[in-house]
Coordinates of C-alpha atoms (C1' of nucleotides) in Angstrom, one line a residue:
Chain A
M13 CA 159.2 140.3 112.3
S14 CA 158.4 143.3 114.4
Q15 CA 155.5 144.7 112.5
T16 CA 152.2 143.0 111.7
P17 CA 151.6 142.2 108.0
F18 CA 148.0 143.2 108.4
S19 CA 146.7 146.8 108.1
E20 CA 143.7 148.3 109.9
S21 CA 140.3 147.1 109.1
T22 CA 136.7 147.7 110.2
T23 CA 136.3 144.0 111.1
L24 CA 136.3 143.3 114.8
V25 CA 139.5 141.8 116.1
T26 CA 138.3 139.0 118.3
N27 CA 141.7 137.8 119.6
E28 CA 145.4 138.1 118.8
E29 CA 145.5 134.9 116.8
S30 CA 143.0 135.9 114.1
P31 CA 143.8 139.4 112.9
A32 CA 141.4 141.5 110.9
V33 CA 141.6 140.8 107.2
T34 CA 140.5 143.2 104.6
Q35 CA 138.7 142.2 101.4
K36 CA 141.9 142.6 99.3
Q37 CA 143.9 140.6 101.8
E38 CA 141.3 137.9 101.7
Q39 CA 141.6 137.9 97.9
I40 CA 145.3 137.5 98.1
L41 CA 145.2 134.8 100.7
Q42 CA 142.7 132.8 98.6
G43 CA 145.0 132.9 95.6
A44 CA 148.1 132.2 97.7
M45 CA 146.4 129.2 99.3
R46 CA 145.7 127.5 96.0
V47 CA 149.3 128.0 94.8
F48 CA 151.2 127.2 98.0
L49 CA 149.2 124.1 98.9
R50 CA 149.7 122.8 95.3
S51 CA 153.3 123.7 94.6
G52 CA 155.1 124.0 98.0
Y53 CA 157.0 127.0 99.2
A54 CA 160.0 127.1 96.9
G55 CA 157.8 126.0 94.0
T56 CA 155.5 129.0 94.4
S57 CA 156.3 132.2 92.6
M58 CA 154.9 135.6 93.6
D59 CA 154.0 136.1 89.9
R60 CA 151.8 133.0 90.0
V61 CA 150.2 134.1 93.3
S62 CA 149.4 137.5 91.8
T63 CA 147.7 136.1 88.7
E64 CA 145.9 133.5 90.7
A65 CA 144.6 136.1 93.1
G66 CA 143.8 138.6 90.4
V67 CA 145.9 141.4 91.9
S68 CA 149.2 143.0 90.9
K69 CA 152.4 141.8 92.5
Q70 CA 153.0 145.1 94.2
T71 CA 149.7 144.9 95.9
I72 CA 150.8 141.7 97.6
Y73 CA 154.0 143.4 98.7
S74 CA 152.0 146.3 100.1
H75 CA 150.0 144.0 102.3
F76 CA 152.6 141.4 103.2
R77 CA 156.3 142.1 104.0
D78 CA 157.7 139.4 101.6
K79 CA 157.2 135.9 100.4
K80 CA 157.9 134.5 103.9
G81 CA 155.5 136.9 105.5
L82 CA 152.7 135.9 103.1
F83 CA 153.4 132.2 103.7
K84 CA 153.4 132.4 107.4
A85 CA 150.1 134.5 107.5
L86 CA 148.5 131.9 105.1
I87 CA 149.5 128.8 107.0
E88 CA 148.5 130.3 110.3
R89 CA 145.2 131.2 108.9
V90 CA 144.5 127.8 107.3
T91 CA 145.6 125.9 110.4
I92 CA 143.7 127.9 112.9
G93 CA 140.7 128.5 110.7
N94 CA 140.1 124.9 109.8
F95 CA 141.4 122.8 112.7
Q96 CA 141.4 125.1 115.8
S97 CA 138.3 123.7 117.5
V98 CA 137.5 120.3 115.9
F99 CA 138.1 118.5 119.2
C100 CA 136.6 121.2 121.4
D101 CA 133.0 122.1 120.6
G102 CA 131.5 118.7 120.5
E103 CA 129.3 116.8 123.0
F104 CA 130.7 113.4 123.8
K105 CA 129.0 110.3 125.2
D106 CA 130.5 108.7 128.3
E107 CA 130.4 105.1 127.2
P108 CA 134.1 104.2 126.3
S109 CA 133.4 102.3 123.1
V110 CA 131.1 105.1 121.9
F111 CA 133.5 107.8 122.9
L112 CA 136.5 106.3 121.2
R113 CA 134.6 105.6 118.0
D114 CA 133.2 109.2 118.0
L115 CA 136.8 110.5 118.4
T116 CA 137.9 108.6 115.3
T117 CA 134.9 109.7 113.4
I118 CA 135.6 113.3 114.2
F119 CA 139.2 112.9 113.1
F120 CA 138.2 111.3 109.8
T121 CA 135.3 113.6 108.9
K122 CA 136.6 116.9 110.2
V123 CA 140.3 116.5 109.6
A124 CA 141.3 113.7 107.2
D125 CA 138.5 114.3 104.8
N126 CA 139.0 118.1 104.7
P127 CA 140.5 118.6 101.2
D128 CA 143.0 121.1 102.6
Y129 CA 144.3 118.8 105.3
L130 CA 146.6 116.6 103.3
P131 CA 148.3 119.4 101.3
L132 CA 148.6 121.4 104.5
L133 CA 150.2 118.6 106.4
R134 CA 152.5 117.9 103.5
L135 CA 153.6 121.5 103.4
I136 CA 154.1 121.9 107.1
L137 CA 156.2 118.7 107.3
A138 CA 158.2 119.8 104.2
E139 CA 158.9 123.3 105.7
S140 CA 159.2 122.2 109.3
E141 CA 162.9 123.1 109.3
N142 CA 162.6 126.5 107.6
F143 CA 159.4 127.5 109.5
P144 CA 159.6 125.8 112.9
E145 CA 157.0 128.1 114.4
L146 CA 154.4 126.9 111.9
A147 CA 155.2 123.3 112.8
K148 CA 154.8 124.0 116.4
L149 CA 151.5 125.9 115.8
Y150 CA 150.2 122.8 113.9
A151 CA 151.2 120.4 116.6
R152 CA 149.5 122.5 119.3
T153 CA 146.4 123.3 117.3
V154 CA 145.6 120.0 115.6
I155 CA 147.4 117.1 117.3
Q156 CA 147.6 118.3 120.9
Q157 CA 144.0 119.2 121.1
G158 CA 142.8 115.6 120.4
K159 CA 145.4 114.1 122.7
K160 CA 144.4 116.4 125.6
L161 CA 140.7 115.4 125.2
L162 CA 141.6 111.7 125.3
I163 CA 144.0 112.1 128.2
K164 CA 141.3 113.8 130.2
Y165 CA 138.9 111.0 129.4
F166 CA 141.3 108.4 130.6
A167 CA 141.9 110.3 133.8
D168 CA 138.1 110.5 134.4
H169 CA 137.7 106.7 133.7
P170 CA 140.2 104.8 135.9
E171 CA 138.1 101.6 135.2
L172 CA 139.7 101.6 131.7
N173 CA 143.0 100.6 133.5
V174 CA 145.2 102.8 131.3
D175 CA 148.6 103.0 132.9
D176 CA 150.1 105.8 130.9
P177 CA 147.4 108.0 129.4
E178 CA 149.8 110.3 127.5
A179 CA 151.5 107.3 125.8
I180 CA 148.2 105.7 124.9
A181 CA 146.8 109.0 123.5
Q182 CA 150.0 109.4 121.4
I183 CA 149.6 105.9 120.1
F184 CA 145.9 106.4 119.4
F185 CA 146.2 109.6 117.4
G186 CA 149.6 108.5 115.9
A187 CA 147.8 105.5 114.4
L188 CA 145.1 107.7 112.9
V189 CA 147.6 110.2 111.4
S190 CA 150.0 107.6 110.1
H191 CA 147.1 105.7 108.5
V192 CA 146.2 108.8 106.5
I193 CA 149.9 109.4 105.6
V194 CA 150.5 105.8 104.5
Q195 CA 147.1 105.3 102.7
E196 CA 146.8 108.7 101.1
M197 CA 150.2 110.3 100.8
L198 CA 152.3 107.1 100.2
Y199 CA 149.7 105.5 97.9
G200 CA 149.0 102.6 100.4
K201 CA 145.5 102.8 99.1
E202 CA 146.7 101.3 95.8
M203 CA 149.4 99.0 97.2
V204 CA 148.2 97.6 100.6
P205 CA 144.7 99.0 101.2
L206 CA 143.5 98.9 104.8
S207 CA 140.0 100.3 105.5
R208 CA 139.4 102.8 108.2
D209 CA 136.9 100.4 109.8
R210 CA 139.5 97.8 110.3
L211 CA 142.0 100.3 111.7
V212 CA 139.4 101.7 114.1
N213 CA 138.2 98.3 115.2
G214 CA 141.8 97.2 115.8
L215 CA 142.5 100.3 117.8
M216 CA 139.4 99.9 119.9
S217 CA 140.1 96.3 120.7
L218 CA 143.6 97.2 121.8
V219 CA 142.5 100.0 124.1
L220 CA 139.5 98.3 125.6
A221 CA 141.4 95.1 126.3
Q222 CA 143.1 96.9 129.2
Q223 CA 139.7 97.2 130.8
K224 CA 138.8 93.5 130.4
N225 CA 142.1 92.5 132.0
K226 CA 141.2 94.5 135.1
E227 CA 137.7 93.0 135.3
S228 CA 139.0 89.4 135.3
Chain B
M23 CA 162.5 108.0 81.0
S24 CA 163.5 105.4 78.4
Q25 CA 167.3 105.4 79.0
T26 CA 169.1 104.7 82.2
P27 CA 170.9 107.6 83.7
F28 CA 173.9 105.4 84.5
S29 CA 176.7 104.6 82.1
E30 CA 178.8 101.4 82.0
S31 CA 181.1 100.6 84.8
T32 CA 183.5 97.8 85.9
T33 CA 181.5 97.3 89.1
L34 CA 179.4 94.1 89.0
V35 CA 175.7 94.7 88.6
T36 CA 174.1 92.5 91.2
N37 CA 170.5 93.2 90.5
E38 CA 168.2 95.6 88.6
E39 CA 167.6 97.9 91.6
S40 CA 171.2 98.8 92.4
P41 CA 172.9 99.8 89.1
A42 CA 176.6 100.2 88.8
V43 CA 177.9 103.6 89.9
T44 CA 181.2 105.0 88.7
Q45 CA 183.5 107.0 91.0
K46 CA 182.3 110.3 89.3
Q47 CA 178.7 109.4 89.7
E48 CA 179.3 108.5 93.3
Q49 CA 180.9 111.9 93.8
I50 CA 177.9 113.7 92.2
L51 CA 175.4 111.7 94.2
Q52 CA 177.2 112.5 97.5
G53 CA 177.0 116.2 96.8
A54 CA 173.4 116.0 95.5
M55 CA 172.4 114.1 98.7
R56 CA 173.7 116.9 100.9
V57 CA 171.9 119.6 99.0
F58 CA 168.6 117.9 98.2
L59 CA 168.1 116.5 101.7
R60 CA 168.8 119.9 103.2
S61 CA 166.9 122.2 100.7
G62 CA 164.2 120.1 99.1
Y63 CA 163.7 119.6 95.4
A64 CA 162.6 123.0 94.2
G65 CA 165.0 124.7 96.7
T66 CA 168.0 122.9 95.2
S67 CA 169.9 124.3 92.2
M68 CA 172.1 122.4 89.9
D69 CA 174.7 125.1 90.4
R70 CA 174.7 124.3 94.1
V71 CA 175.0 120.6 93.5
S72 CA 177.9 121.1 91.1
T73 CA 179.9 123.1 93.6
E74 CA 179.0 120.8 96.5
A75 CA 180.1 117.8 94.5
G76 CA 183.2 119.5 93.2
V77 CA 182.4 118.9 89.5
S78 CA 181.1 121.1 86.7
K79 CA 177.5 121.4 85.9
Q80 CA 177.9 119.8 82.5
T81 CA 179.5 116.8 84.1
I82 CA 176.2 116.2 86.0
Y83 CA 174.2 116.5 82.9
S84 CA 176.4 114.0 81.1
H85 CA 175.7 111.4 83.8
F86 CA 172.1 112.2 84.5
R87 CA 169.4 113.3 82.1
D88 CA 168.2 116.3 84.0
K89 CA 167.3 117.5 87.5
K90 CA 164.5 115.0 87.9
G91 CA 166.6 112.1 86.8
L92 CA 169.3 113.0 89.3
F93 CA 166.7 113.4 92.1
K94 CA 165.1 110.0 91.3
A95 CA 168.4 108.2 91.1
L96 CA 169.5 109.8 94.4
I97 CA 166.3 109.0 96.4
E98 CA 166.2 105.4 95.1
R99 CA 169.8 105.0 96.1
V100 CA 169.4 106.4 99.6
T101 CA 166.1 104.5 100.3
I102 CA 167.4 101.1 99.1
G103 CA 170.9 101.5 100.4
N104 CA 169.9 102.5 103.9
F105 CA 166.6 100.9 104.6
Q106 CA 166.2 97.9 102.3
S107 CA 167.0 95.2 104.7
V108 CA 166.7 96.6 108.2
F109 CA 163.8 94.2 109.0
C110 CA 165.1 91.2 107.1
D111 CA 168.6 90.0 108.1
G112 CA 168.1 89.8 111.8
E113 CA 167.7 86.9 114.2
F114 CA 164.6 87.2 116.3
K115 CA 163.6 85.6 119.6
D116 CA 160.3 83.9 119.8
E117 CA 159.0 85.2 123.1
P118 CA 156.4 87.8 122.3
S119 CA 157.5 90.6 124.7
V120 CA 161.1 90.2 123.6
F121 CA 160.2 90.0 119.9
L122 CA 158.1 93.2 120.0
R123 CA 160.7 95.1 122.0
D124 CA 163.4 94.0 119.6
L125 CA 161.3 95.2 116.7
T126 CA 161.0 98.7 118.2
T127 CA 164.7 98.7 119.0
I128 CA 165.5 97.9 115.4
F129 CA 163.2 100.7 114.2
F130 CA 164.7 103.3 116.6
T131 CA 168.4 102.4 116.1
K132 CA 168.5 101.4 112.4
V133 CA 165.8 103.8 111.1
A134 CA 164.9 106.7 113.4
D135 CA 168.4 107.4 114.5
N136 CA 169.9 107.2 111.0
P137 CA 170.7 110.9 110.4
D138 CA 169.5 110.6 106.8
Y139 CA 166.1 109.2 107.8
L140 CA 164.3 112.3 108.9
P141 CA 165.3 114.5 105.9
L142 CA 164.6 111.6 103.5
L143 CA 161.1 111.1 105.0
R144 CA 160.4 114.8 104.9
L145 CA 161.5 115.0 101.2
I146 CA 159.5 111.9 100.1
L147 CA 156.4 113.2 101.8
A148 CA 156.9 116.7 100.3
E149 CA 157.4 115.4 96.8
S150 CA 154.9 112.5 97.0
E151 CA 152.6 114.1 94.5
N152 CA 155.3 115.1 92.0
F153 CA 157.2 111.8 92.4
P154 CA 154.7 109.1 93.3
E155 CA 157.0 106.3 92.3
L156 CA 159.5 107.3 95.0
A157 CA 156.7 107.5 97.6
K158 CA 155.7 103.9 96.6
L159 CA 159.2 102.7 96.7
Y160 CA 159.6 104.1 100.2
A161 CA 156.4 102.5 101.4
R162 CA 157.4 99.2 100.0
T163 CA 161.0 99.3 101.2
V164 CA 160.7 100.8 104.6
I165 CA 157.2 100.5 106.0
Q166 CA 155.9 97.3 104.3
Q167 CA 158.9 95.3 105.3
G168 CA 158.4 95.8 109.0
K169 CA 154.6 95.2 108.8
K170 CA 155.2 91.9 106.9
L171 CA 157.5 90.6 109.6
L172 CA 155.0 91.5 112.3
I173 CA 152.0 90.1 110.4
K174 CA 153.9 86.8 109.9
Y175 CA 154.7 86.7 113.6
F176 CA 151.1 87.2 114.6
A177 CA 150.1 84.4 112.2
D178 CA 152.6 82.1 113.8
H179 CA 151.4 82.9 117.3
P180 CA 147.6 82.5 117.5
E181 CA 147.9 82.4 121.3
L182 CA 148.4 86.2 121.1
N183 CA 144.7 86.4 120.1
V184 CA 145.2 89.0 117.4
D185 CA 142.0 89.4 115.4
D186 CA 143.3 91.5 112.5
P187 CA 147.1 91.2 112.2
E188 CA 147.3 93.7 109.3
A189 CA 145.4 96.3 111.3
I190 CA 147.5 95.8 114.4
A191 CA 150.7 95.9 112.4
Q192 CA 149.7 99.2 110.9
I193 CA 148.9 100.6 114.3
F194 CA 152.2 99.3 115.7
F195 CA 154.4 100.8 113.1
G196 CA 152.2 103.8 112.6
A197 CA 152.6 104.7 116.3
L198 CA 156.4 104.4 115.9
V199 CA 156.6 106.5 112.8
S200 CA 154.2 109.1 114.0
H201 CA 156.1 109.4 117.3
V202 CA 159.2 110.3 115.3
I203 CA 157.3 112.8 113.2
V204 CA 155.7 114.5 116.2
Q205 CA 158.7 114.5 118.4
E206 CA 161.4 115.3 115.9
M207 CA 159.8 117.0 113.0
L208 CA 157.0 119.0 114.8
Y209 CA 159.2 119.8 117.8
G210 CA 157.1 117.7 120.2
K211 CA 160.4 117.1 122.0
E212 CA 160.4 120.7 123.1
M213 CA 156.7 121.1 123.7
V214 CA 155.2 117.8 124.9
P215 CA 158.1 115.3 125.3
L216 CA 157.2 111.7 125.5
S217 CA 160.1 109.2 125.8
R218 CA 160.6 106.3 123.6
D219 CA 160.4 104.0 126.6
R220 CA 157.0 105.2 127.6
L221 CA 155.7 104.8 124.0
V222 CA 157.1 101.3 123.7
N223 CA 155.8 100.2 127.0
G224 CA 152.4 101.5 126.2
L225 CA 152.4 99.8 122.8
M226 CA 153.5 96.5 124.3
S227 CA 150.9 96.6 127.1
L228 CA 148.2 97.2 124.4
V229 CA 149.2 94.3 122.1
L230 CA 150.0 91.8 124.9
A231 CA 146.7 92.6 126.7
Q232 CA 144.9 90.7 123.9
Q233 CA 146.7 87.5 125.0
K234 CA 145.8 87.9 128.7
N235 CA 142.2 88.2 127.8
K236 CA 142.3 84.9 126.1
E237 CA 144.0 83.3 129.0
S238 CA 141.4 84.3 131.5
Chain C
dG15 C1' 146.2 151.6 97.5
dT16 C1' 146.8 149.8 93.2
dC17 C1' 148.8 149.6 89.0
dT18 C1' 152.8 149.0 85.1
dA19 C1' 157.4 148.7 84.3
dT20 C1' 161.8 147.2 85.5
dA21 C1' 166.3 146.3 88.1
dC22 C1' 169.1 142.6 89.1
dC23 C1' 170.0 138.0 90.2
dC24 C1' 169.8 133.1 89.7
dT25 C1' 167.6 129.1 87.2
dG26 C1' 168.0 124.7 84.2
dA27 C1' 170.1 123.5 80.3
dT28 C1' 173.4 123.7 76.3
dA29 C1' 177.7 124.7 73.0
dG30 C1' 182.1 124.1 72.0
dA31 C1' 187.2 124.0 73.5
dC32 C1' 190.4 120.6 75.1
Chain D
dG15 C1' 184.6 113.1 79.8
dT16 C1' 185.3 117.3 81.7
dC17 C1' 185.7 121.9 81.7
dT18 C1' 184.4 127.3 80.9
dA19 C1' 181.2 130.4 78.9
dT20 C1' 176.7 131.5 77.8
dC21 C1' 171.6 131.2 76.6
dA22 C1' 166.8 132.4 77.4
dG23 C1' 163.6 132.6 81.0
dG24 C1' 161.8 133.5 85.4
dG25 C1' 162.9 134.6 90.5
dT26 C1' 162.1 138.4 94.4
dA27 C1' 161.6 142.8 95.2
dT28 C1' 161.2 147.8 94.2
dA29 C1' 160.3 152.7 91.7
dG30 C1' 157.2 155.8 90.3
dA31 C1' 152.6 157.1 87.9
dC32 C1' 147.9 157.7 89.1

DNA sequence: GTCTATACCCTGATAGAC
DNA sequence: GTCTATCAGGGTATAGAC
């Protein structure tokens, strides 16, 4: 808890949240990712990680304090590395219907279609009680970023007539996330399929209807 | 897989989905529920279940085929027993704003505030890949019931001007479920709290705005 | 730093007494 | 049916050679 699990490295440390990672640590994390994302925390053995990473068990323990330390380092890395800036570095159109549709497109292509997203979300939810700091990191990194962007847009566009931007942003992204959960995790695709297009169209008609009311 | 894990009993078997459960089985399931919901599937040992239930390990194995069989029987029981008919046996007002608000109230009081709901959802999502049949059962029993009710209501009220009832129903319940996930599981309550009232008000203003557009 | 070997504990599942 | 006792295997973590 008090010492970092990472040793020194020649790689430049850009900021506190992405520590330098040596080639061996990289190798360990790659193997650990495959096993943890597939088998969960308790279902993963350090033996399996060592064979999957192609290093001995002791090598893992020399780089990471213990199983928990390895797990935390891995989840932080995957979360930050994959989803840190999906909603930040883009250029956005100002037209509401275009902006909202672009936002959903980013979510589906950069997040939902990322093959690591579903296993990561599953794992973070499963371990949210044992590793609350990882759950909070995920909420800040992935969910909160998109909501902030949408809230700011609502604030800049009073003509949309959005009474409670935070609530509407929560509903907007909640609908997207829950659609992925129901369709992909709970096998809704097989049982009650609902295309992304229909979801997005429904979502946009709801949000943009506020504007039309104001106009009339 | 081919034989039922339940033995005979004097209790009347009402239907295929709720088999008779003897007093000993009840005792085992009670203990198993506490352990599985708290520690997950892989994190639960049969030793722990036996001590928690106050029976020997062999007694468990005489009533249930193995760990998987016990887990399936337990999750089916909790899912069906707690959430089978939350959206079925109620009387509903016809007025749209009242109906929608009642629907959210049922969800929050009967589902979200049920102390078993969050651990159950967490467990089903965590094991959705290893136990797909349980994930499907959950989707049918809990999520699909509410959506059906809302879809029927939209069909009976064309004046609401809902273009795609299935999509709107998915958005509606998706927003409710994801609010619980973000606020309770991902510690949104501590980081970016958003009250249920604000969520519900936002949701209702979105859905009812469709109607106002039609009127004008 | 990295390996092999191993200590020590707990796992799911079973055998046999009563 | 229910118990105690036990099996073989795998769990995390560590010791010591190189």
